[in-house]
Short mmCIF file of N, CA, C and O in Angstrom, two decimals:
data_model
loop_
_atom_site.label_atom_id
_atom_site.label_comp_id
_atom_site.label_asym_id
_atom_site.label_seq_id
_atom_site.Cartn_x
_atom_site.Cartn_y
_atom_site.Cartn_z
N MET Z 193 15.54 9.28 -17.93
CA MET Z 193 14.36 9.71 -16.98
C MET Z 193 14.05 8.22 -15.99
O MET Z 193 14.24 7.17 -16.61
N ASN Z 194 13.65 8.51 -14.94
CA ASN Z 194 13.89 7.29 -13.59
C ASN Z 194 12.51 7.53 -12.97
O ASN Z 194 12.20 8.43 -12.25
N LYS Z 195 11.24 6.66 -13.45
CA LYS Z 195 9.87 6.79 -13.04
C LYS Z 195 9.71 5.57 -12.91
O LYS Z 195 9.62 4.66 -13.86
N VAL Z 196 8.72 5.38 -11.96
CA VAL Z 196 8.24 3.88 -11.59
C VAL Z 196 6.85 4.12 -11.09
O VAL Z 196 6.35 4.88 -10.41
N GLN Z 197 5.81 3.43 -11.57
CA GLN Z 197 4.37 3.33 -11.17
C GLN Z 197 4.28 1.69 -10.72
O GLN Z 197 4.44 0.71 -11.81
N LEU Z 198 3.81 1.34 -9.80
CA LEU Z 198 3.32 0.54 -9.24
C LEU Z 198 1.89 0.24 -8.67
O LEU Z 198 1.42 1.11 -8.09
N VAL Z 199 1.12 -0.93 -8.55
CA VAL Z 199 -0.20 -1.28 -8.19
C VAL Z 199 0.36 -2.64 -7.42
O VAL Z 199 0.40 -3.69 -8.15
N GLY Z 200 -0.06 -2.59 -6.37
CA GLY Z 200 0.26 -4.03 -5.51
C GLY Z 200 -0.48 -4.24 -4.04
O GLY Z 200 -1.06 -2.97 -3.51
N ARG Z 201 -0.09 -5.36 -3.28
CA ARG Z 201 -0.35 -5.02 -2.18
C ARG Z 201 0.66 -5.04 -0.98
O ARG Z 201 1.71 -5.85 -1.12
N LEU Z 202 0.60 -4.45 0.13
CA LEU Z 202 1.55 -4.45 1.40
C LEU Z 202 1.63 -5.71 1.82
O LEU Z 202 0.63 -6.74 2.33
N THR Z 203 2.90 -6.43 1.79
CA THR Z 203 3.31 -7.85 2.34
C THR Z 203 3.09 -7.82 4.00
O THR Z 203 3.06 -8.64 4.42
N ARG Z 204 3.52 -6.49 4.63
CA ARG Z 204 3.39 -6.54 5.97
C ARG Z 204 3.11 -4.68 6.26
O ARG Z 204 2.91 -3.93 5.59
N ASP Z 205 2.72 -4.71 7.45
CA ASP Z 205 2.47 -3.23 8.21
C ASP Z 205 3.67 -2.61 7.81
O ASP Z 205 4.60 -3.00 7.74
N PRO Z 206 3.36 -1.41 7.30
CA PRO Z 206 4.59 -0.31 6.95
C PRO Z 206 5.47 -0.23 8.14
O PRO Z 206 4.95 0.03 9.43
N GLU Z 207 7.17 -0.41 8.09
CA GLU Z 207 7.60 0.25 9.07
C GLU Z 207 8.23 1.68 9.24
O GLU Z 207 8.82 1.81 8.35
N VAL Z 208 7.56 2.56 10.16
CA VAL Z 208 8.04 4.08 10.26
C VAL Z 208 8.81 4.22 11.51
O VAL Z 208 8.71 3.73 12.56
N ARG Z 209 10.01 5.17 11.05
CA ARG Z 209 10.81 5.57 11.92
C ARG Z 209 10.98 6.90 11.58
O ARG Z 209 10.62 7.28 10.72
N TYR Z 210 11.47 7.90 12.64
CA TYR Z 210 11.69 9.25 12.53
C TYR Z 210 13.51 9.43 12.71
O TYR Z 210 14.10 8.60 13.40
N SER Z 211 13.73 10.35 11.90
CA SER Z 211 15.20 10.69 11.66
C SER Z 211 15.28 11.53 12.92
O SER Z 211 14.45 11.97 13.56
N GLN Z 212 16.75 11.41 13.37
CA GLN Z 212 17.12 11.88 14.53
C GLN Z 212 17.44 13.60 14.17
O GLN Z 212 17.99 13.86 13.05
N GLY Z 213 17.78 14.43 15.31
CA GLY Z 213 17.79 15.79 14.96
C GLY Z 213 16.95 16.66 15.27
O GLY Z 213 15.68 16.09 15.67
N GLU Z 214 17.20 17.81 14.77
CA GLU Z 214 16.20 18.82 15.28
C GLU Z 214 14.71 18.93 14.58
O GLU Z 214 13.68 18.87 14.92
N ASN Z 215 14.80 18.75 13.16
CA ASN Z 215 14.06 18.49 12.08
C ASN Z 215 13.77 17.16 11.97
O ASN Z 215 14.11 16.40 10.91
N GLN Z 216 12.86 16.40 12.68
CA GLN Z 216 12.52 15.19 12.64
C GLN Z 216 11.79 14.74 11.35
O GLN Z 216 10.75 15.37 11.22
N THR Z 217 11.98 13.64 10.45
CA THR Z 217 11.28 13.33 9.32
C THR Z 217 10.74 12.05 9.33
O THR Z 217 11.69 11.03 9.67
N ALA Z 218 9.94 11.59 9.08
CA ALA Z 218 9.11 10.13 9.06
C ALA Z 218 9.73 9.55 7.72
O ALA Z 218 10.05 10.08 6.63
N ILE Z 219 9.91 8.54 8.17
CA ILE Z 219 10.64 7.49 7.26
C ILE Z 219 9.94 6.01 7.15
O ILE Z 219 10.09 5.23 8.32
N ALA Z 220 9.20 5.80 6.01
CA ALA Z 220 8.05 4.39 5.85
C ALA Z 220 9.05 3.62 5.08
O ALA Z 220 9.55 3.72 4.00
N ARG Z 221 9.12 2.58 5.29
CA ARG Z 221 9.54 1.28 4.61
C ARG Z 221 8.43 0.32 4.50
O ARG Z 221 8.10 -0.11 5.33
N PHE Z 222 8.32 -0.14 3.57
CA PHE Z 222 7.20 -1.30 3.12
C PHE Z 222 7.71 -2.23 1.69
O PHE Z 222 8.39 -1.39 1.20
N THR Z 223 7.18 -3.10 1.58
CA THR Z 223 7.43 -3.96 0.76
C THR Z 223 5.85 -4.18 -0.13
O THR Z 223 4.80 -4.24 0.34
N VAL Z 224 5.69 -3.74 -1.53
CA VAL Z 224 4.67 -4.36 -2.33
C VAL Z 224 4.65 -5.42 -3.21
O VAL Z 224 5.85 -5.62 -3.77
N ALA Z 225 3.99 -6.38 -2.82
CA ALA Z 225 3.47 -7.34 -3.85
C ALA Z 225 3.11 -7.22 -5.14
O ALA Z 225 1.77 -6.65 -4.93
N VAL Z 226 3.63 -7.22 -6.42
CA VAL Z 226 3.26 -6.92 -7.39
C VAL Z 226 2.77 -8.09 -8.34
O VAL Z 226 3.92 -8.43 -8.69
N ASP Z 227 1.63 -8.54 -8.65
CA ASP Z 227 1.48 -9.70 -9.70
C ASP Z 227 2.08 -9.45 -11.12
O ASP Z 227 2.03 -8.32 -11.53
N ARG Z 228 2.70 -10.39 -11.43
CA ARG Z 228 3.25 -10.72 -12.83
C ARG Z 228 1.87 -10.96 -13.70
O ARG Z 228 1.05 -11.51 -13.30
N LYS Z 229 2.21 -10.53 -14.77
CA LYS Z 229 1.02 -10.50 -16.19
C LYS Z 229 1.37 -12.19 -16.12
O LYS Z 229 0.03 -12.39 -16.73
N TYR Z 230 2.33 -12.73 -16.42
CA TYR Z 230 2.30 -13.91 -16.83
C TYR Z 230 2.21 -14.91 -15.73
O TYR Z 230 3.16 -14.92 -14.72
N LYS Z 231 1.74 -16.11 -15.79
CA LYS Z 231 1.65 -16.98 -14.62
C LYS Z 231 2.70 -18.45 -15.20
O LYS Z 231 2.88 -18.87 -16.32
N LYS Z 232 3.21 -18.77 -13.95
CA LYS Z 232 4.20 -19.87 -14.31
C LYS Z 232 3.41 -21.42 -13.95
O LYS Z 232 2.97 -21.70 -12.73
N GLU Z 233 2.96 -22.06 -15.18
CA GLU Z 233 2.40 -23.29 -14.72
C GLU Z 233 1.11 -23.29 -13.95
O GLU Z 233 0.75 -23.78 -12.87
N GLY Z 234 -0.04 -22.39 -14.04
CA GLY Z 234 -1.34 -21.89 -13.38
C GLY Z 234 -1.10 -21.20 -12.13
O GLY Z 234 -2.05 -20.90 -11.62
N GLU Z 235 0.23 -20.92 -11.77
CA GLU Z 235 0.60 -20.53 -10.28
C GLU Z 235 0.34 -19.09 -10.39
O GLU Z 235 1.28 -18.65 -11.52
N ALA Z 236 0.07 -18.26 -9.18
CA ALA Z 236 0.16 -16.81 -9.49
C ALA Z 236 1.40 -16.48 -9.10
O ALA Z 236 2.17 -16.82 -8.32
N THR Z 237 2.36 -15.27 -9.86
CA THR Z 237 3.65 -15.34 -9.21
C THR Z 237 3.65 -13.72 -9.29
O THR Z 237 2.87 -12.57 -9.83
N ALA Z 238 4.65 -13.12 -8.21
CA ALA Z 238 4.79 -11.68 -7.69
C ALA Z 238 5.83 -11.26 -7.73
O ALA Z 238 6.70 -12.40 -7.37
N ASP Z 239 6.21 -10.24 -7.81
CA ASP Z 239 7.48 -9.73 -7.28
C ASP Z 239 7.49 -8.72 -6.13
O ASP Z 239 6.17 -8.33 -6.05
N PHE Z 240 8.41 -8.73 -5.21
CA PHE Z 240 8.23 -8.28 -4.00
C PHE Z 240 9.28 -7.10 -3.97
O PHE Z 240 10.53 -7.15 -4.08
N ILE Z 241 8.76 -5.82 -4.11
CA ILE Z 241 9.64 -4.66 -4.18
C ILE Z 241 9.51 -3.88 -3.11
O ILE Z 241 8.60 -3.50 -2.76
N SER Z 242 10.83 -3.73 -2.38
CA SER Z 242 11.11 -2.75 -1.32
C SER Z 242 10.81 -1.21 -1.85
O SER Z 242 11.61 -0.80 -3.14
N CYS Z 243 10.38 -0.60 -0.83
CA CYS Z 243 9.79 1.00 -1.17
C CYS Z 243 9.93 1.73 0.24
O CYS Z 243 10.11 1.11 1.08
N VAL Z 244 10.03 2.76 -0.03
CA VAL Z 244 10.62 3.74 1.06
C VAL Z 244 9.87 5.24 0.74
O VAL Z 244 9.95 5.49 -0.58
N ALA Z 245 9.49 5.98 1.77
CA ALA Z 245 8.96 7.02 1.71
C ALA Z 245 9.43 7.80 2.92
O ALA Z 245 9.81 7.52 3.72
N PHE Z 246 9.23 9.26 2.45
CA PHE Z 246 9.62 10.09 3.37
C PHE Z 246 8.38 10.98 3.86
O PHE Z 246 7.97 11.42 2.96
N GLY Z 247 8.72 11.92 4.78
CA GLY Z 247 7.98 13.23 5.40
C GLY Z 247 6.52 12.66 5.46
O GLY Z 247 5.92 11.86 6.02
N LYS Z 248 5.59 13.66 4.55
CA LYS Z 248 4.13 13.78 5.01
C LYS Z 248 3.86 12.58 3.90
O LYS Z 248 2.46 11.78 4.38
N THR Z 249 4.27 11.84 3.03
CA THR Z 249 4.19 10.48 2.42
C THR Z 249 4.05 9.38 3.18
O THR Z 249 3.15 8.79 3.40
N ALA Z 250 5.17 9.18 3.87
CA ALA Z 250 5.18 8.34 4.96
C ALA Z 250 4.37 8.36 6.15
O ALA Z 250 3.97 7.41 6.41
N GLU Z 251 4.07 9.34 6.33
CA GLU Z 251 3.16 9.52 7.61
C GLU Z 251 1.75 9.13 7.11
O GLU Z 251 0.83 8.48 7.68
N PHE Z 252 1.32 9.50 5.57
CA PHE Z 252 0.09 9.26 5.09
C PHE Z 252 -0.04 7.17 4.91
O PHE Z 252 -0.95 6.91 5.16
N ILE Z 253 1.27 6.95 4.27
CA ILE Z 253 1.75 5.47 4.49
C ILE Z 253 1.13 4.85 5.74
O ILE Z 253 0.33 3.90 5.93
N GLU Z 254 1.55 5.39 6.79
CA GLU Z 254 1.48 4.92 8.33
C GLU Z 254 0.01 4.87 8.78
O GLU Z 254 -0.84 3.94 9.51
N ARG Z 255 -0.34 6.07 8.37
CA ARG Z 255 -2.02 6.07 8.99
C ARG Z 255 -2.80 5.33 8.07
O ARG Z 255 -3.80 5.05 8.81
N TYR Z 256 -2.74 5.12 6.87
CA TYR Z 256 -3.96 4.52 5.87
C TYR Z 256 -3.82 3.30 5.52
O TYR Z 256 -4.56 2.82 4.83
N PHE Z 257 -2.45 2.82 5.39
CA PHE Z 257 -2.17 1.49 4.48
C PHE Z 257 -1.57 0.79 5.84
O PHE Z 257 -0.66 0.73 6.91
N ASN Z 258 -2.20 -0.84 5.61
CA ASN Z 258 -1.55 -2.28 6.42
C ASN Z 258 -1.41 -3.22 5.43
O ASN Z 258 -1.90 -3.12 4.46
N LYS Z 259 -0.94 -4.16 6.18
CA LYS Z 259 -0.70 -5.44 5.30
C LYS Z 259 -1.90 -5.95 4.79
O LYS Z 259 -2.97 -5.76 4.73
N GLY Z 260 -1.88 -6.17 3.34
CA GLY Z 260 -2.70 -6.73 2.63
C GLY Z 260 -3.57 -5.54 1.83
O GLY Z 260 -4.46 -5.82 0.80
N LYS Z 261 -3.38 -4.41 2.36
CA LYS Z 261 -3.74 -3.12 1.74
C LYS Z 261 -3.26 -3.01 0.37
O LYS Z 261 -1.90 -3.11 0.25
N ARG Z 262 -4.25 -2.69 -0.96
CA ARG Z 262 -3.58 -2.30 -2.31
C ARG Z 262 -3.56 -1.19 -2.26
O ARG Z 262 -3.77 -0.01 -1.77
N ILE Z 263 -2.38 -0.73 -3.11
CA ILE Z 263 -1.79 0.50 -2.90
C ILE Z 263 -1.20 1.06 -4.05
O ILE Z 263 -0.77 -0.02 -4.93
N GLY Z 264 -1.36 2.06 -4.61
CA GLY Z 264 -0.69 2.49 -5.86
C GLY Z 264 0.23 3.72 -5.81
O GLY Z 264 0.12 4.38 -4.77
N LEU Z 265 1.47 3.53 -6.40
CA LEU Z 265 2.53 4.35 -6.11
C LEU Z 265 3.25 4.89 -7.15
O LEU Z 265 3.23 3.93 -8.49
N VAL Z 266 3.54 6.20 -7.35
CA VAL Z 266 4.65 6.69 -8.30
C VAL Z 266 5.85 6.87 -7.68
O VAL Z 266 5.91 7.77 -6.33
N GLY Z 267 7.06 6.75 -8.04
CA GLY Z 267 8.14 7.15 -7.71
C GLY Z 267 9.49 6.76 -8.50
O GLY Z 267 9.35 6.90 -9.85
N ARG Z 268 10.62 6.87 -7.97
CA ARG Z 268 11.86 6.40 -8.83
C ARG Z 268 12.63 5.67 -8.12
O ARG Z 268 12.67 5.20 -7.00
N ILE Z 269 13.40 4.54 -9.12
CA ILE Z 269 14.20 3.69 -8.44
C ILE Z 269 15.60 4.27 -7.74
O ILE Z 269 16.20 5.27 -8.32
N GLN Z 270 16.06 4.28 -6.49
CA GLN Z 270 17.51 4.41 -6.03
C GLN Z 270 18.16 3.04 -5.65
O GLN Z 270 17.57 2.40 -4.54
N THR Z 271 19.38 3.39 -5.93
CA THR Z 271 20.16 2.13 -5.74
C THR Z 271 21.58 2.52 -4.52
O THR Z 271 21.42 3.75 -4.66
N GLY Z 272 21.72 1.54 -3.81
CA GLY Z 272 22.73 2.29 -2.91
C GLY Z 272 23.49 0.58 -2.46
O GLY Z 272 23.17 -0.29 -2.95
N SER Z 273 24.46 1.07 -1.49
CA SER Z 273 25.33 0.03 -0.87
C SER Z 273 26.05 0.30 0.23
O SER Z 273 25.85 1.51 0.83
N TYR Z 274 26.27 -0.97 1.01
CA TYR Z 274 26.84 -0.71 2.30
C TYR Z 274 27.58 -1.83 2.93
O TYR Z 274 27.57 -2.79 2.24
N GLU Z 275 28.38 -1.70 3.72
CA GLU Z 275 29.42 -2.68 4.23
C GLU Z 275 28.51 -3.58 5.28
O GLU Z 275 27.88 -2.81 6.13
N LYS Z 276 28.55 -5.14 5.48
CA LYS Z 276 27.91 -5.66 6.40
C LYS Z 276 29.00 -6.95 6.31
O LYS Z 276 28.88 -7.82 5.42
N ASP Z 277 29.49 -7.06 7.41
CA ASP Z 277 30.43 -8.23 7.63
C ASP Z 277 31.39 -8.21 6.87
O ASP Z 277 32.13 -9.35 6.55
N GLY Z 278 32.03 -7.03 6.41
CA GLY Z 278 32.98 -7.13 5.47
C GLY Z 278 32.93 -7.51 4.22
O GLY Z 278 33.53 -7.40 3.22
N GLN Z 279 31.40 -7.83 3.81
CA GLN Z 279 30.93 -7.77 2.40
C GLN Z 279 29.68 -6.46 1.98
O GLN Z 279 29.32 -5.93 2.95
N LYS Z 280 30.27 -6.39 0.88
CA LYS Z 280 29.66 -5.02 0.15
C LYS Z 280 28.08 -5.71 0.03
O LYS Z 280 27.84 -6.55 -0.74
N VAL Z 281 27.04 -4.73 0.22
CA VAL Z 281 25.65 -5.00 0.25
C VAL Z 281 25.20 -4.20 -0.86
O VAL Z 281 25.34 -3.02 -0.37
N TYR Z 282 24.38 -4.79 -2.10
CA TYR Z 282 23.82 -3.73 -2.82
C TYR Z 282 22.17 -3.68 -2.73
O TYR Z 282 21.48 -4.56 -2.06
N THR Z 283 21.89 -2.36 -2.69
CA THR Z 283 20.10 -2.25 -2.38
C THR Z 283 19.51 -1.46 -3.50
O THR Z 283 20.31 -0.70 -4.26
N THR Z 284 18.12 -1.99 -3.69
CA THR Z 284 17.69 -1.28 -5.00
C THR Z 284 16.15 -1.09 -4.24
O THR Z 284 15.70 -1.85 -3.52
N ASP Z 285 15.69 0.01 -4.13
CA ASP Z 285 14.77 0.19 -3.59
C ASP Z 285 13.80 1.70 -4.48
O ASP Z 285 14.18 2.09 -5.29
N VAL Z 286 12.34 1.55 -4.27
CA VAL Z 286 11.48 2.38 -4.84
C VAL Z 286 11.36 3.70 -4.06
O VAL Z 286 10.72 3.29 -3.08
N LEU Z 287 11.77 4.84 -4.47
CA LEU Z 287 11.44 5.80 -3.39
C LEU Z 287 10.03 6.50 -3.88
O LEU Z 287 9.94 6.93 -5.09
N ALA Z 288 9.44 6.07 -2.83
CA ALA Z 288 7.46 6.73 -3.30
C ALA Z 288 7.29 8.15 -3.21
O ALA Z 288 7.90 8.64 -2.26
N GLU Z 289 6.97 9.03 -4.37
CA GLU Z 289 6.88 10.07 -4.17
C GLU Z 289 5.25 10.40 -4.60
O GLU Z 289 4.83 11.47 -3.24
N GLU Z 290 4.60 9.70 -4.86
CA GLU Z 290 3.10 9.80 -4.81
C GLU Z 290 2.29 8.56 -4.39
O GLU Z 290 2.81 7.40 -5.21
N VAL Z 291 1.38 8.54 -3.45
CA VAL Z 291 0.82 7.68 -3.08
C VAL Z 291 -0.83 7.51 -3.08
O VAL Z 291 -1.22 8.25 -2.57
N GLU Z 292 -1.55 6.41 -3.49
CA GLU Z 292 -2.86 6.81 -3.49
C GLU Z 292 -3.83 5.44 -3.33
O GLU Z 292 -2.82 4.50 -3.50
N PHE Z 293 -4.73 5.59 -2.86
CA PHE Z 293 -5.74 4.26 -2.44
C PHE Z 293 -5.89 3.73 -3.83
O PHE Z 293 -6.27 4.49 -5.09
N VAL Z 294 -6.01 2.35 -3.97
CA VAL Z 294 -6.33 1.42 -5.14
C VAL Z 294 -8.17 1.12 -4.86
O VAL Z 294 -8.54 0.52 -5.61
N GLU Z 295 -8.28 0.86 -3.72
CA GLU Z 295 -9.63 0.08 -3.35
C GLU Z 295 -10.24 1.02 -2.12
O GLU Z 295 -9.90 1.74 -1.50
N SER Z 296 -11.46 0.71 -1.99
CA SER Z 296 -12.26 1.64 -1.34
C SER Z 296 -12.11 0.82 0.30
O SER Z 296 -11.50 0.08 0.47
N ALA Z 297 -12.15 1.56 1.26
CA ALA Z 297 -11.84 1.18 2.88
C ALA Z 297 -12.52 0.44 3.11
O ALA Z 297 -11.80 -0.51 3.94
N ASN Z 298 -13.87 -0.12 2.56
CA ASN Z 298 -14.35 -1.31 3.16
C ASN Z 298 -14.61 -2.45 2.01
O ASN Z 298 -15.72 -3.17 2.18
N SER Z 299 -13.59 -2.36 1.11
CA SER Z 299 -13.66 -3.49 0.36
C SER Z 299 -13.18 -5.01 0.93
O SER Z 299 -13.53 -5.95 0.24
N GLY Z 300 -12.86 -4.94 2.47
CA GLY Z 300 -12.69 -6.30 2.97
C GLY Z 300 -13.61 -6.54 3.59
O GLY Z 300 -13.76 -7.69 4.30
N GLN Z 301 -14.86 -5.92 3.74
CA GLN Z 301 -15.77 -6.01 4.59
C GLN Z 301 -16.96 -6.70 3.58
O GLN Z 301 -17.08 -7.05 2.59
N THR Z 302 -17.92 -7.45 4.48
CA THR Z 302 -18.99 -8.25 3.81
C THR Z 302 -19.83 -7.33 3.57
O THR Z 302 -20.44 -6.38 4.18
N THR Z 303 -20.78 -7.89 2.45
CA THR Z 303 -21.68 -7.01 1.81
C THR Z 303 -22.84 -7.39 2.80
O THR Z 303 -23.45 -8.51 2.95
N PRO Z 304 -24.13 -6.40 2.77
CA PRO Z 304 -25.51 -7.09 3.31
C PRO Z 304 -26.05 -8.32 2.23
O PRO Z 304 -25.74 -8.31 1.36
N ALA Z 305 -26.72 -9.18 3.21
CA ALA Z 305 -27.55 -10.22 2.39
C ALA Z 305 -28.54 -9.60 1.08
O ALA Z 305 -29.07 -8.70 1.64
N THR Z 306 -28.63 -10.49 0.22
CA THR Z 306 -29.68 -10.11 -0.47
C THR Z 306 -30.87 -11.09 -0.56
O THR Z 306 -30.53 -12.19 -0.34
N ASP Z 307 -32.07 -10.43 -0.78
CA ASP Z 307 -32.85 -11.64 -0.84
C ASP Z 307 -32.85 -12.42 -2.61
O ASP Z 307 -32.11 -11.83 -3.13
N THR Z 308 -33.84 -13.04 -2.83
CA THR Z 308 -34.12 -13.62 -4.15
C THR Z 308 -33.89 -12.92 -5.40
O THR Z 308 -33.83 -12.77 -6.49
N ASN Z 309 -34.79 -11.62 -5.11
CA ASN Z 309 -34.70 -10.52 -6.47
C ASN Z 309 -33.65 -9.70 -6.60
O ASN Z 309 -33.64 -8.78 -7.29
N GLY Z 310 -32.58 -10.06 -5.73
CA GLY Z 310 -31.20 -8.80 -5.67
C GLY Z 310 -31.18 -7.81 -5.23
O GLY Z 310 -30.43 -6.89 -5.22
N PHE Z 311 -32.35 -7.76 -4.06
CA PHE Z 311 -32.49 -6.47 -3.51
C PHE Z 311 -31.95 -6.91 -2.03
O PHE Z 311 -32.03 -7.73 -1.59
N GLN Z 312 -30.80 -5.66 -1.42
CA GLN Z 312 -30.73 -5.85 0.14
C GLN Z 312 -31.55 -5.82 0.93
O GLN Z 312 -32.76 -5.04 0.90
N ASN Z 313 -31.57 -6.50 1.96
CA ASN Z 313 -32.09 -6.60 3.42
C ASN Z 313 -31.88 -5.60 3.83
O ASN Z 313 -30.83 -5.14 4.26
N VAL Z 314 -32.94 -4.70 4.53
CA VAL Z 314 -32.85 -3.42 5.02
C VAL Z 314 -33.64 -3.31 6.21
O VAL Z 314 -34.71 -3.59 6.27
N SER Z 315 -33.00 -3.21 7.53
CA SER Z 315 -34.14 -2.83 8.49
C SER Z 315 -35.11 -2.19 8.33
O SER Z 315 -34.90 -0.97 7.83
N ASP Z 316 -36.03 -2.05 9.17
CA ASP Z 316 -37.55 -1.40 8.94
C ASP Z 316 -37.19 0.28 9.77
O ASP Z 316 -37.66 1.28 9.03
N SER Z 317 -36.04 0.13 10.36
CA SER Z 317 -35.89 1.51 11.19
C SER Z 317 -35.30 2.71 10.18
O SER Z 317 -35.18 3.76 10.62
N ILE Z 318 -35.01 2.28 9.12
CA ILE Z 318 -33.93 2.96 8.46
C ILE Z 318 -35.20 4.05 7.80
O ILE Z 318 -34.33 5.40 7.56
N GLU Z 319 -36.32 3.98 7.65
CA GLU Z 319 -37.15 4.97 7.49
C GLU Z 319 -37.40 6.18 8.27
O GLU Z 319 -37.15 7.30 7.69
N GLU Z 320 -36.54 6.02 9.43
CA GLU Z 320 -36.30 7.22 10.31
C GLU Z 320 -35.33 7.85 10.20
O GLU Z 320 -35.16 8.90 10.38
N THR Z 321 -34.51 7.47 9.11
CA THR Z 321 -33.10 7.96 8.86
C THR Z 321 -32.95 8.64 7.62
O THR Z 321 -32.32 9.57 7.06
N LEU Z 322 -34.14 8.34 6.87
CA LEU Z 322 -34.27 9.32 5.12
C LEU Z 322 -34.60 10.49 5.37
O LEU Z 322 -35.82 10.87 5.97
N PRO Z 323 -33.87 11.19 4.51
CA PRO Z 323 -34.38 12.67 4.26
C PRO Z 323 -35.92 12.82 3.70
O PRO Z 323 -36.23 14.05 3.63
N PHE Z 324 -36.40 12.05 3.13
CA PHE Z 324 -37.62 12.33 2.52
C PHE Z 324 -38.83 11.19 3.03
O PHE Z 324 -38.34 9.95 3.55
N ASN Z 325 -39.97 11.36 3.25
CA ASN Z 325 -41.03 10.14 4.05
C ASN Z 325 -42.25 11.09 3.04
O ASN Z 325 -42.22 12.10 3.19
#
């Protein structure tokens, strides 16, 4: 069985390209920083995992994810190799098959100020938009 589940943050915006030929397919490459459970001398440590997605999954990632955004994915490990300057280079990537949001869209935004009773300050004009009065 070859199955991987990851939750982490994108280290940079996904790099999306399209294959050549008649049926162009989107190919997204991105790196996910996944926190390690154990910390080294109080420091947070992470693994930086190279990931690839194809087709609709790649287009979804391009549209909705960017640097720093949390992502959850399920996929499989894929290894390969190629020649560079006469040296054989080995690669290991996670091929993302399922991708989902892990945080809400406005998790990076500031929340409205609250008063001393713990209630949010709301403008007086809100009553005009309420469906009941």
